[in-house]
C-alpha cells in the first residue's frame, strides 16, 4: 500500500485503530469467564494469591508495555511496533491457552506468560490510537479518543460473548480456548496494519520528508493541506525537542 498511489480510506484506518482497543478490552474481560473453569481444573479454589496474580498479571505487564511503547516507537516507528505488539499478543495468547498442567508450577507459568502478554496489550493500547491520530485529518482526531474507549468496552463485551459460547465445553478446554482465542483479533490487527504506511510524523522526525509527503498524499485531498500539515509537524517536533531538553526528574 505504501508503494502505490491509491488513497487509504479513513474508514479503513479507523477500523484497524479500533482493534487496538478490542485487544485491550478482550484480555481485561476474558478472565471473568475463564477463571472459574481454571480454578476447578487446577484446584486453585483456595489459592487466592495465585488467582489474583493470574488475573492481574496482564495489567501489571501493560504498565511497562505502555511506558516503553512511546520511546520504542520513536526509535523504530509506530507501524513496526504495532506489528511487533500484535505478534507478541498472538504468541502469548496461544501460550496461555496451552499452559501445561504441572500442579502449582502451572500457575507461575501462566502468570509469567500473561505478564509478557501484558507488554503487548499496553503497547498496543498506547500506540494504535497515537498512530491513527497521526494518520487522520485534524478534524477527526478528537473523535478517535472516544472511539478507542468504545472499542475497549466492545472488546470486553466480545470476551463475555465468547465465554458464554464456550461455557458448555469440558472445563479443561473451555478456559484454554477463551484465553487462546485472543490471538484472533491480534491477527486481524496485524494483517490490517501490515497494509498501512508508516506515520508521516515519524518519517518527518527522522529526516524522510519525501516519504512523509508521499504518505500524506494517500490520505489527504488538498496539496495545500499537505504542505500546511508538514509545516505543522515540523513546528511541533521542534517544540517537543526543546521541551525534552528542559525536562528533568524534578519535573516528573
PDB file of N, CA and C in Angstrom, residues 164-210:
ATOM      1  N   UNK A 164     -19.420 -17.065  27.089  1.00  0.00           N
ATOM      2  CA  UNK A 164     -20.756 -17.689  27.155  1.00  0.00           C
ATOM      3  C   UNK A 164     -20.881 -18.825  26.138  1.00  0.00           C
ATOM      4  N   UNK A 165     -20.379 -18.603  24.947  1.00  0.00           N
ATOM      5  CA  UNK A 165     -20.492 -19.619  23.897  1.00  0.00           C
ATOM      6  C   UNK A 165     -19.669 -20.873  24.215  1.00  0.00           C
ATOM      7  N   UNK A 166     -18.608 -20.711  24.992  1.00  0.00           N
ATOM      8  CA  UNK A 166     -17.723 -21.835  25.293  1.00  0.00           C
ATOM      9  C   UNK A 166     -17.987 -22.473  26.656  1.00  0.00           C
ATOM     10  N   UNK A 167     -18.958 -21.957  27.393  1.00  0.00           N
ATOM     11  CA  UNK A 167     -19.144 -22.388  28.780  1.00  0.00           C
ATOM     12  C   UNK A 167     -19.561 -23.841  28.930  1.00  0.00           C
ATOM     13  N   UNK A 168     -20.145 -24.451  27.890  1.00  0.00           N
ATOM     14  CA  UNK A 168     -20.603 -25.834  27.990  1.00  0.00           C
ATOM     15  C   UNK A 168     -19.546 -26.853  27.575  1.00  0.00           C
ATOM     16  N   UNK A 169     -18.378 -26.377  27.176  1.00  0.00           N
ATOM     17  CA  UNK A 169     -17.287 -27.296  26.867  1.00  0.00           C
ATOM     18  C   UNK A 169     -16.730 -27.893  28.162  1.00  0.00           C
ATOM     19  N   UNK A 170     -16.033 -29.013  28.073  1.00  0.00           N
ATOM     20  CA  UNK A 170     -15.350 -29.523  29.263  1.00  0.00           C
ATOM     21  C   UNK A 170     -14.451 -28.446  29.856  1.00  0.00           C
ATOM     22  N   UNK A 171     -14.425 -28.349  31.184  1.00  0.00           N
ATOM     23  CA  UNK A 171     -13.720 -27.266  31.861  1.00  0.00           C
ATOM     24  C   UNK A 171     -12.282 -27.085  31.419  1.00  0.00           C
ATOM     25  N   UNK A 172     -11.563 -28.185  31.190  1.00  0.00           N
ATOM     26  CA  UNK A 172     -10.155 -28.081  30.811  1.00  0.00           C
ATOM     27  C   UNK A 172      -9.964 -27.491  29.433  1.00  0.00           C
ATOM     28  N   UNK A 173     -11.009 -27.576  28.581  1.00  0.00           N
ATOM     29  CA  UNK A 173     -10.946 -26.987  27.246  1.00  0.00           C
ATOM     30  C   UNK A 173     -11.512 -25.571  27.216  1.00  0.00           C
ATOM     31  N   UNK A 174     -12.516 -25.316  28.029  1.00  0.00           N
ATOM     32  CA  UNK A 174     -13.220 -24.031  27.991  1.00  0.00           C
ATOM     33  C   UNK A 174     -12.275 -22.862  28.255  1.00  0.00           C
ATOM     34  N   UNK A 175     -11.561 -22.899  29.381  1.00  0.00           N
ATOM     35  CA  UNK A 175     -10.719 -21.749  29.724  1.00  0.00           C
ATOM     36  C   UNK A 175      -9.547 -21.595  28.767  1.00  0.00           C
ATOM     37  N   UNK A 176      -9.046 -22.728  28.237  1.00  0.00           N
ATOM     38  CA  UNK A 176      -7.933 -22.657  27.298  1.00  0.00           C
ATOM     39  C   UNK A 176      -8.346 -21.960  26.001  1.00  0.00           C
ATOM     40  N   UNK A 177      -9.517 -22.295  25.500  1.00  0.00           N
ATOM     41  CA  UNK A 177      -9.999 -21.648  24.271  1.00  0.00           C
ATOM     42  C   UNK A 177     -10.332 -20.177  24.515  1.00  0.00           C
ATOM     43  N   UNK A 178     -10.906 -19.893  25.678  1.00  0.00           N
ATOM     44  CA  UNK A 178     -11.237 -18.499  25.994  1.00  0.00           C
ATOM     45  C   UNK A 178      -9.991 -17.620  25.948  1.00  0.00           C
ATOM     46  N   UNK A 179      -8.906 -18.113  26.531  1.00  0.00           N
ATOM     47  CA  UNK A 179      -7.654 -17.333  26.537  1.00  0.00           C
ATOM     48  C   UNK A 179      -6.976 -17.356  25.170  1.00  0.00           C
ATOM     49  N   UNK A 180      -6.951 -18.520  24.536  1.00  0.00           N
ATOM     50  CA  UNK A 180      -6.245 -18.657  23.265  1.00  0.00           C
ATOM     51  C   UNK A 180      -6.866 -17.898  22.124  1.00  0.00           C
ATOM     52  N   UNK A 181      -8.198 -17.740  22.146  1.00  0.00           N
ATOM     53  CA  UNK A 181      -8.879 -17.057  21.039  1.00  0.00           C
ATOM     54  C   UNK A 181      -8.563 -15.564  20.988  1.00  0.00           C
ATOM     55  N   UNK A 182      -7.892 -15.037  22.002  1.00  0.00           N
ATOM     56  CA  UNK A 182      -7.446 -13.635  21.941  1.00  0.00           C
ATOM     57  C   UNK A 182      -6.477 -13.420  20.792  1.00  0.00           C
ATOM     58  N   UNK A 183      -5.873 -14.509  20.295  1.00  0.00           N
ATOM     59  CA  UNK A 183      -4.937 -14.397  19.173  1.00  0.00           C
ATOM     60  C   UNK A 183      -5.638 -13.989  17.884  1.00  0.00           C
ATOM     61  N   UNK A 184      -6.946 -14.238  17.787  1.00  0.00           N
ATOM     62  CA  UNK A 184      -7.672 -13.943  16.541  1.00  0.00           C
ATOM     63  C   UNK A 184      -7.741 -12.442  16.257  1.00  0.00           C
ATOM     64  N   UNK A 185      -8.232 -11.597  17.197  1.00  0.00           N
ATOM     65  CA  UNK A 185      -8.218 -10.149  16.910  1.00  0.00           C
ATOM     66  C   UNK A 185      -6.808  -9.602  16.733  1.00  0.00           C
ATOM     67  N   UNK A 186      -5.826 -10.214  17.400  1.00  0.00           N
ATOM     68  CA  UNK A 186      -4.438  -9.770  17.218  1.00  0.00           C
ATOM     69  C   UNK A 186      -3.974 -10.039  15.792  1.00  0.00           C
ATOM     70  N   UNK A 187      -4.374 -11.168  15.241  1.00  0.00           N
ATOM     71  CA  UNK A 187      -4.037 -11.491  13.857  1.00  0.00           C
ATOM     72  C   UNK A 187      -4.707 -10.517  12.893  1.00  0.00           C
ATOM     73  N   UNK A 188      -5.953 -10.172  13.170  1.00  0.00           N
ATOM     74  CA  UNK A 188      -6.670  -9.216  12.327  1.00  0.00           C
ATOM     75  C   UNK A 188      -5.976  -7.853  12.358  1.00  0.00           C
ATOM     76  N   UNK A 189      -5.572  -7.430  13.557  1.00  0.00           N
ATOM     77  CA  UNK A 189      -4.848  -6.157  13.677  1.00  0.00           C
ATOM     78  C   UNK A 189      -3.553  -6.205  12.885  1.00  0.00           C
ATOM     79  N   UNK A 190      -2.819  -7.292  12.997  1.00  0.00           N
ATOM     80  CA  UNK A 190      -1.543  -7.433  12.284  1.00  0.00           C
ATOM     81  C   UNK A 190      -1.747  -7.336  10.778  1.00  0.00           C
ATOM     82  N   UNK A 191      -2.712  -8.070  10.251  1.00  0.00           N
ATOM     83  CA  UNK A 191      -2.950  -8.072   8.812  1.00  0.00           C
ATOM     84  C   UNK A 191      -3.412  -6.704   8.315  1.00  0.00           C
ATOM     85  N   UNK A 192      -4.200  -6.008   9.139  1.00  0.00           N
ATOM     86  CA  UNK A 192      -4.668  -4.684   8.742  1.00  0.00           C
ATOM     87  C   UNK A 192      -3.562  -3.655   8.727  1.00  0.00           C
ATOM     88  N   UNK A 193      -2.775  -3.617   9.799  1.00  0.00           N
ATOM     89  CA  UNK A 193      -1.696  -2.628   9.900  1.00  0.00           C
ATOM     90  C   UNK A 193      -0.600  -2.929   8.887  1.00  0.00           C
ATOM     91  N   UNK A 194      -0.477  -4.205   8.500  1.00  0.00           N
ATOM     92  CA  UNK A 194       0.527  -4.589   7.508  1.00  0.00           C
ATOM     93  C   UNK A 194       0.334  -3.831   6.203  1.00  0.00           C
ATOM     94  N   UNK A 195      -0.889  -3.438   5.906  1.00  0.00           N
ATOM     95  CA  UNK A 195      -1.210  -2.729   4.660  1.00  0.00           C
ATOM     96  C   UNK A 195      -1.067  -1.214   4.781  1.00  0.00           C
ATOM     97  N   UNK A 196      -0.801  -0.741   5.967  1.00  0.00           N
ATOM     98  CA  UNK A 196      -0.717   0.702   6.177  1.00  0.00           C
ATOM     99  C   UNK A 196       0.723   1.193   6.095  1.00  0.00           C
ATOM    100  N   UNK A 197       0.932   2.441   5.694  1.00  0.00           N
ATOM    101  CA  UNK A 197       2.281   3.018   5.656  1.00  0.00           C
ATOM    102  C   UNK A 197       2.707   3.487   7.041  1.00  0.00           C
ATOM    103  N   UNK A 198       3.953   3.878   7.150  1.00  0.00           N
ATOM    104  CA  UNK A 198       4.451   4.438   8.407  1.00  0.00           C
ATOM    105  C   UNK A 198       3.841   5.813   8.622  1.00  0.00           C
ATOM    106  N   UNK A 199       3.781   6.215   9.861  1.00  0.00           N
ATOM    107  CA  UNK A 199       3.254   7.531  10.219  1.00  0.00           C
ATOM    108  C   UNK A 199       4.095   8.642   9.595  1.00  0.00           C
ATOM    109  N   UNK A 200       3.454   9.626   8.949  1.00  0.00           N
ATOM    110  CA  UNK A 200       4.224  10.730   8.366  1.00  0.00           C
ATOM    111  C   UNK A 200       4.977  11.533   9.426  1.00  0.00           C
ATOM    112  N   UNK A 201       4.441  11.582  10.626  1.00  0.00           N
ATOM    113  CA  UNK A 201       5.116  12.295  11.715  1.00  0.00           C
ATOM    114  C   UNK A 201       6.445  11.618  12.033  1.00  0.00           C
ATOM    115  N   UNK A 202       6.451  10.298  12.122  1.00  0.00           N
ATOM    116  CA  UNK A 202       7.690   9.565  12.403  1.00  0.00           C
ATOM    117  C   UNK A 202       8.678   9.748  11.258  1.00  0.00           C
ATOM    118  N   UNK A 203       8.192   9.659  10.025  1.00  0.00           N
ATOM    119  CA  UNK A 203       9.072   9.804   8.861  1.00  0.00           C
ATOM    120  C   UNK A 203       9.729  11.183   8.834  1.00  0.00           C
ATOM    121  N   UNK A 204       8.942  12.208   9.135  1.00  0.00           N
ATOM    122  CA  UNK A 204       9.468  13.569   9.088  1.00  0.00           C
ATOM    123  C   UNK A 204      10.484  13.803  10.214  1.00  0.00           C
ATOM    124  N   UNK A 205      10.184  13.272  11.375  1.00  0.00           N
ATOM    125  CA  UNK A 205      11.111  13.440  12.503  1.00  0.00           C
ATOM    126  C   UNK A 205      12.429  12.721  12.255  1.00  0.00           C
ATOM    127  N   UNK A 206      12.417  11.746  11.359  1.00  0.00           N
ATOM    128  CA  UNK A 206      13.640  11.009  11.045  1.00  0.00           C
ATOM    129  C   UNK A 206      14.244  11.443   9.715  1.00  0.00           C
ATOM    130  N   UNK A 207      13.867  12.640   9.275  1.00  0.00           N
ATOM    131  CA  UNK A 207      14.507  13.240   8.124  1.00  0.00           C
ATOM    132  C   UNK A 207      14.049  12.748   6.766  1.00  0.00           C
ATOM    133  N   UNK A 208      12.934  12.030   6.717  1.00  0.00           N
ATOM    134  CA  UNK A 208      12.439  11.488   5.446  1.00  0.00           C
ATOM    135  C   UNK A 208      11.208  12.273   4.999  1.00  0.00           C
ATOM    136  N   UNK A 209      11.429  13.541   4.632  1.00  0.00           N
ATOM    137  CA  UNK A 209      10.302  14.405   4.266  1.00  0.00           C
ATOM    138  C   UNK A 209       9.620  13.941   2.983  1.00  0.00           C
ATOM    139  N   UNK A 210      10.386  13.435   2.040  1.00  0.00           N
ATOM    140  CA  UNK A 210       9.812  12.994   0.762  1.00  0.00           C
ATOM    141  C   UNK A 210       8.809  11.853   0.978  1.00  0.00           C
TER     142      UNK A 210
END
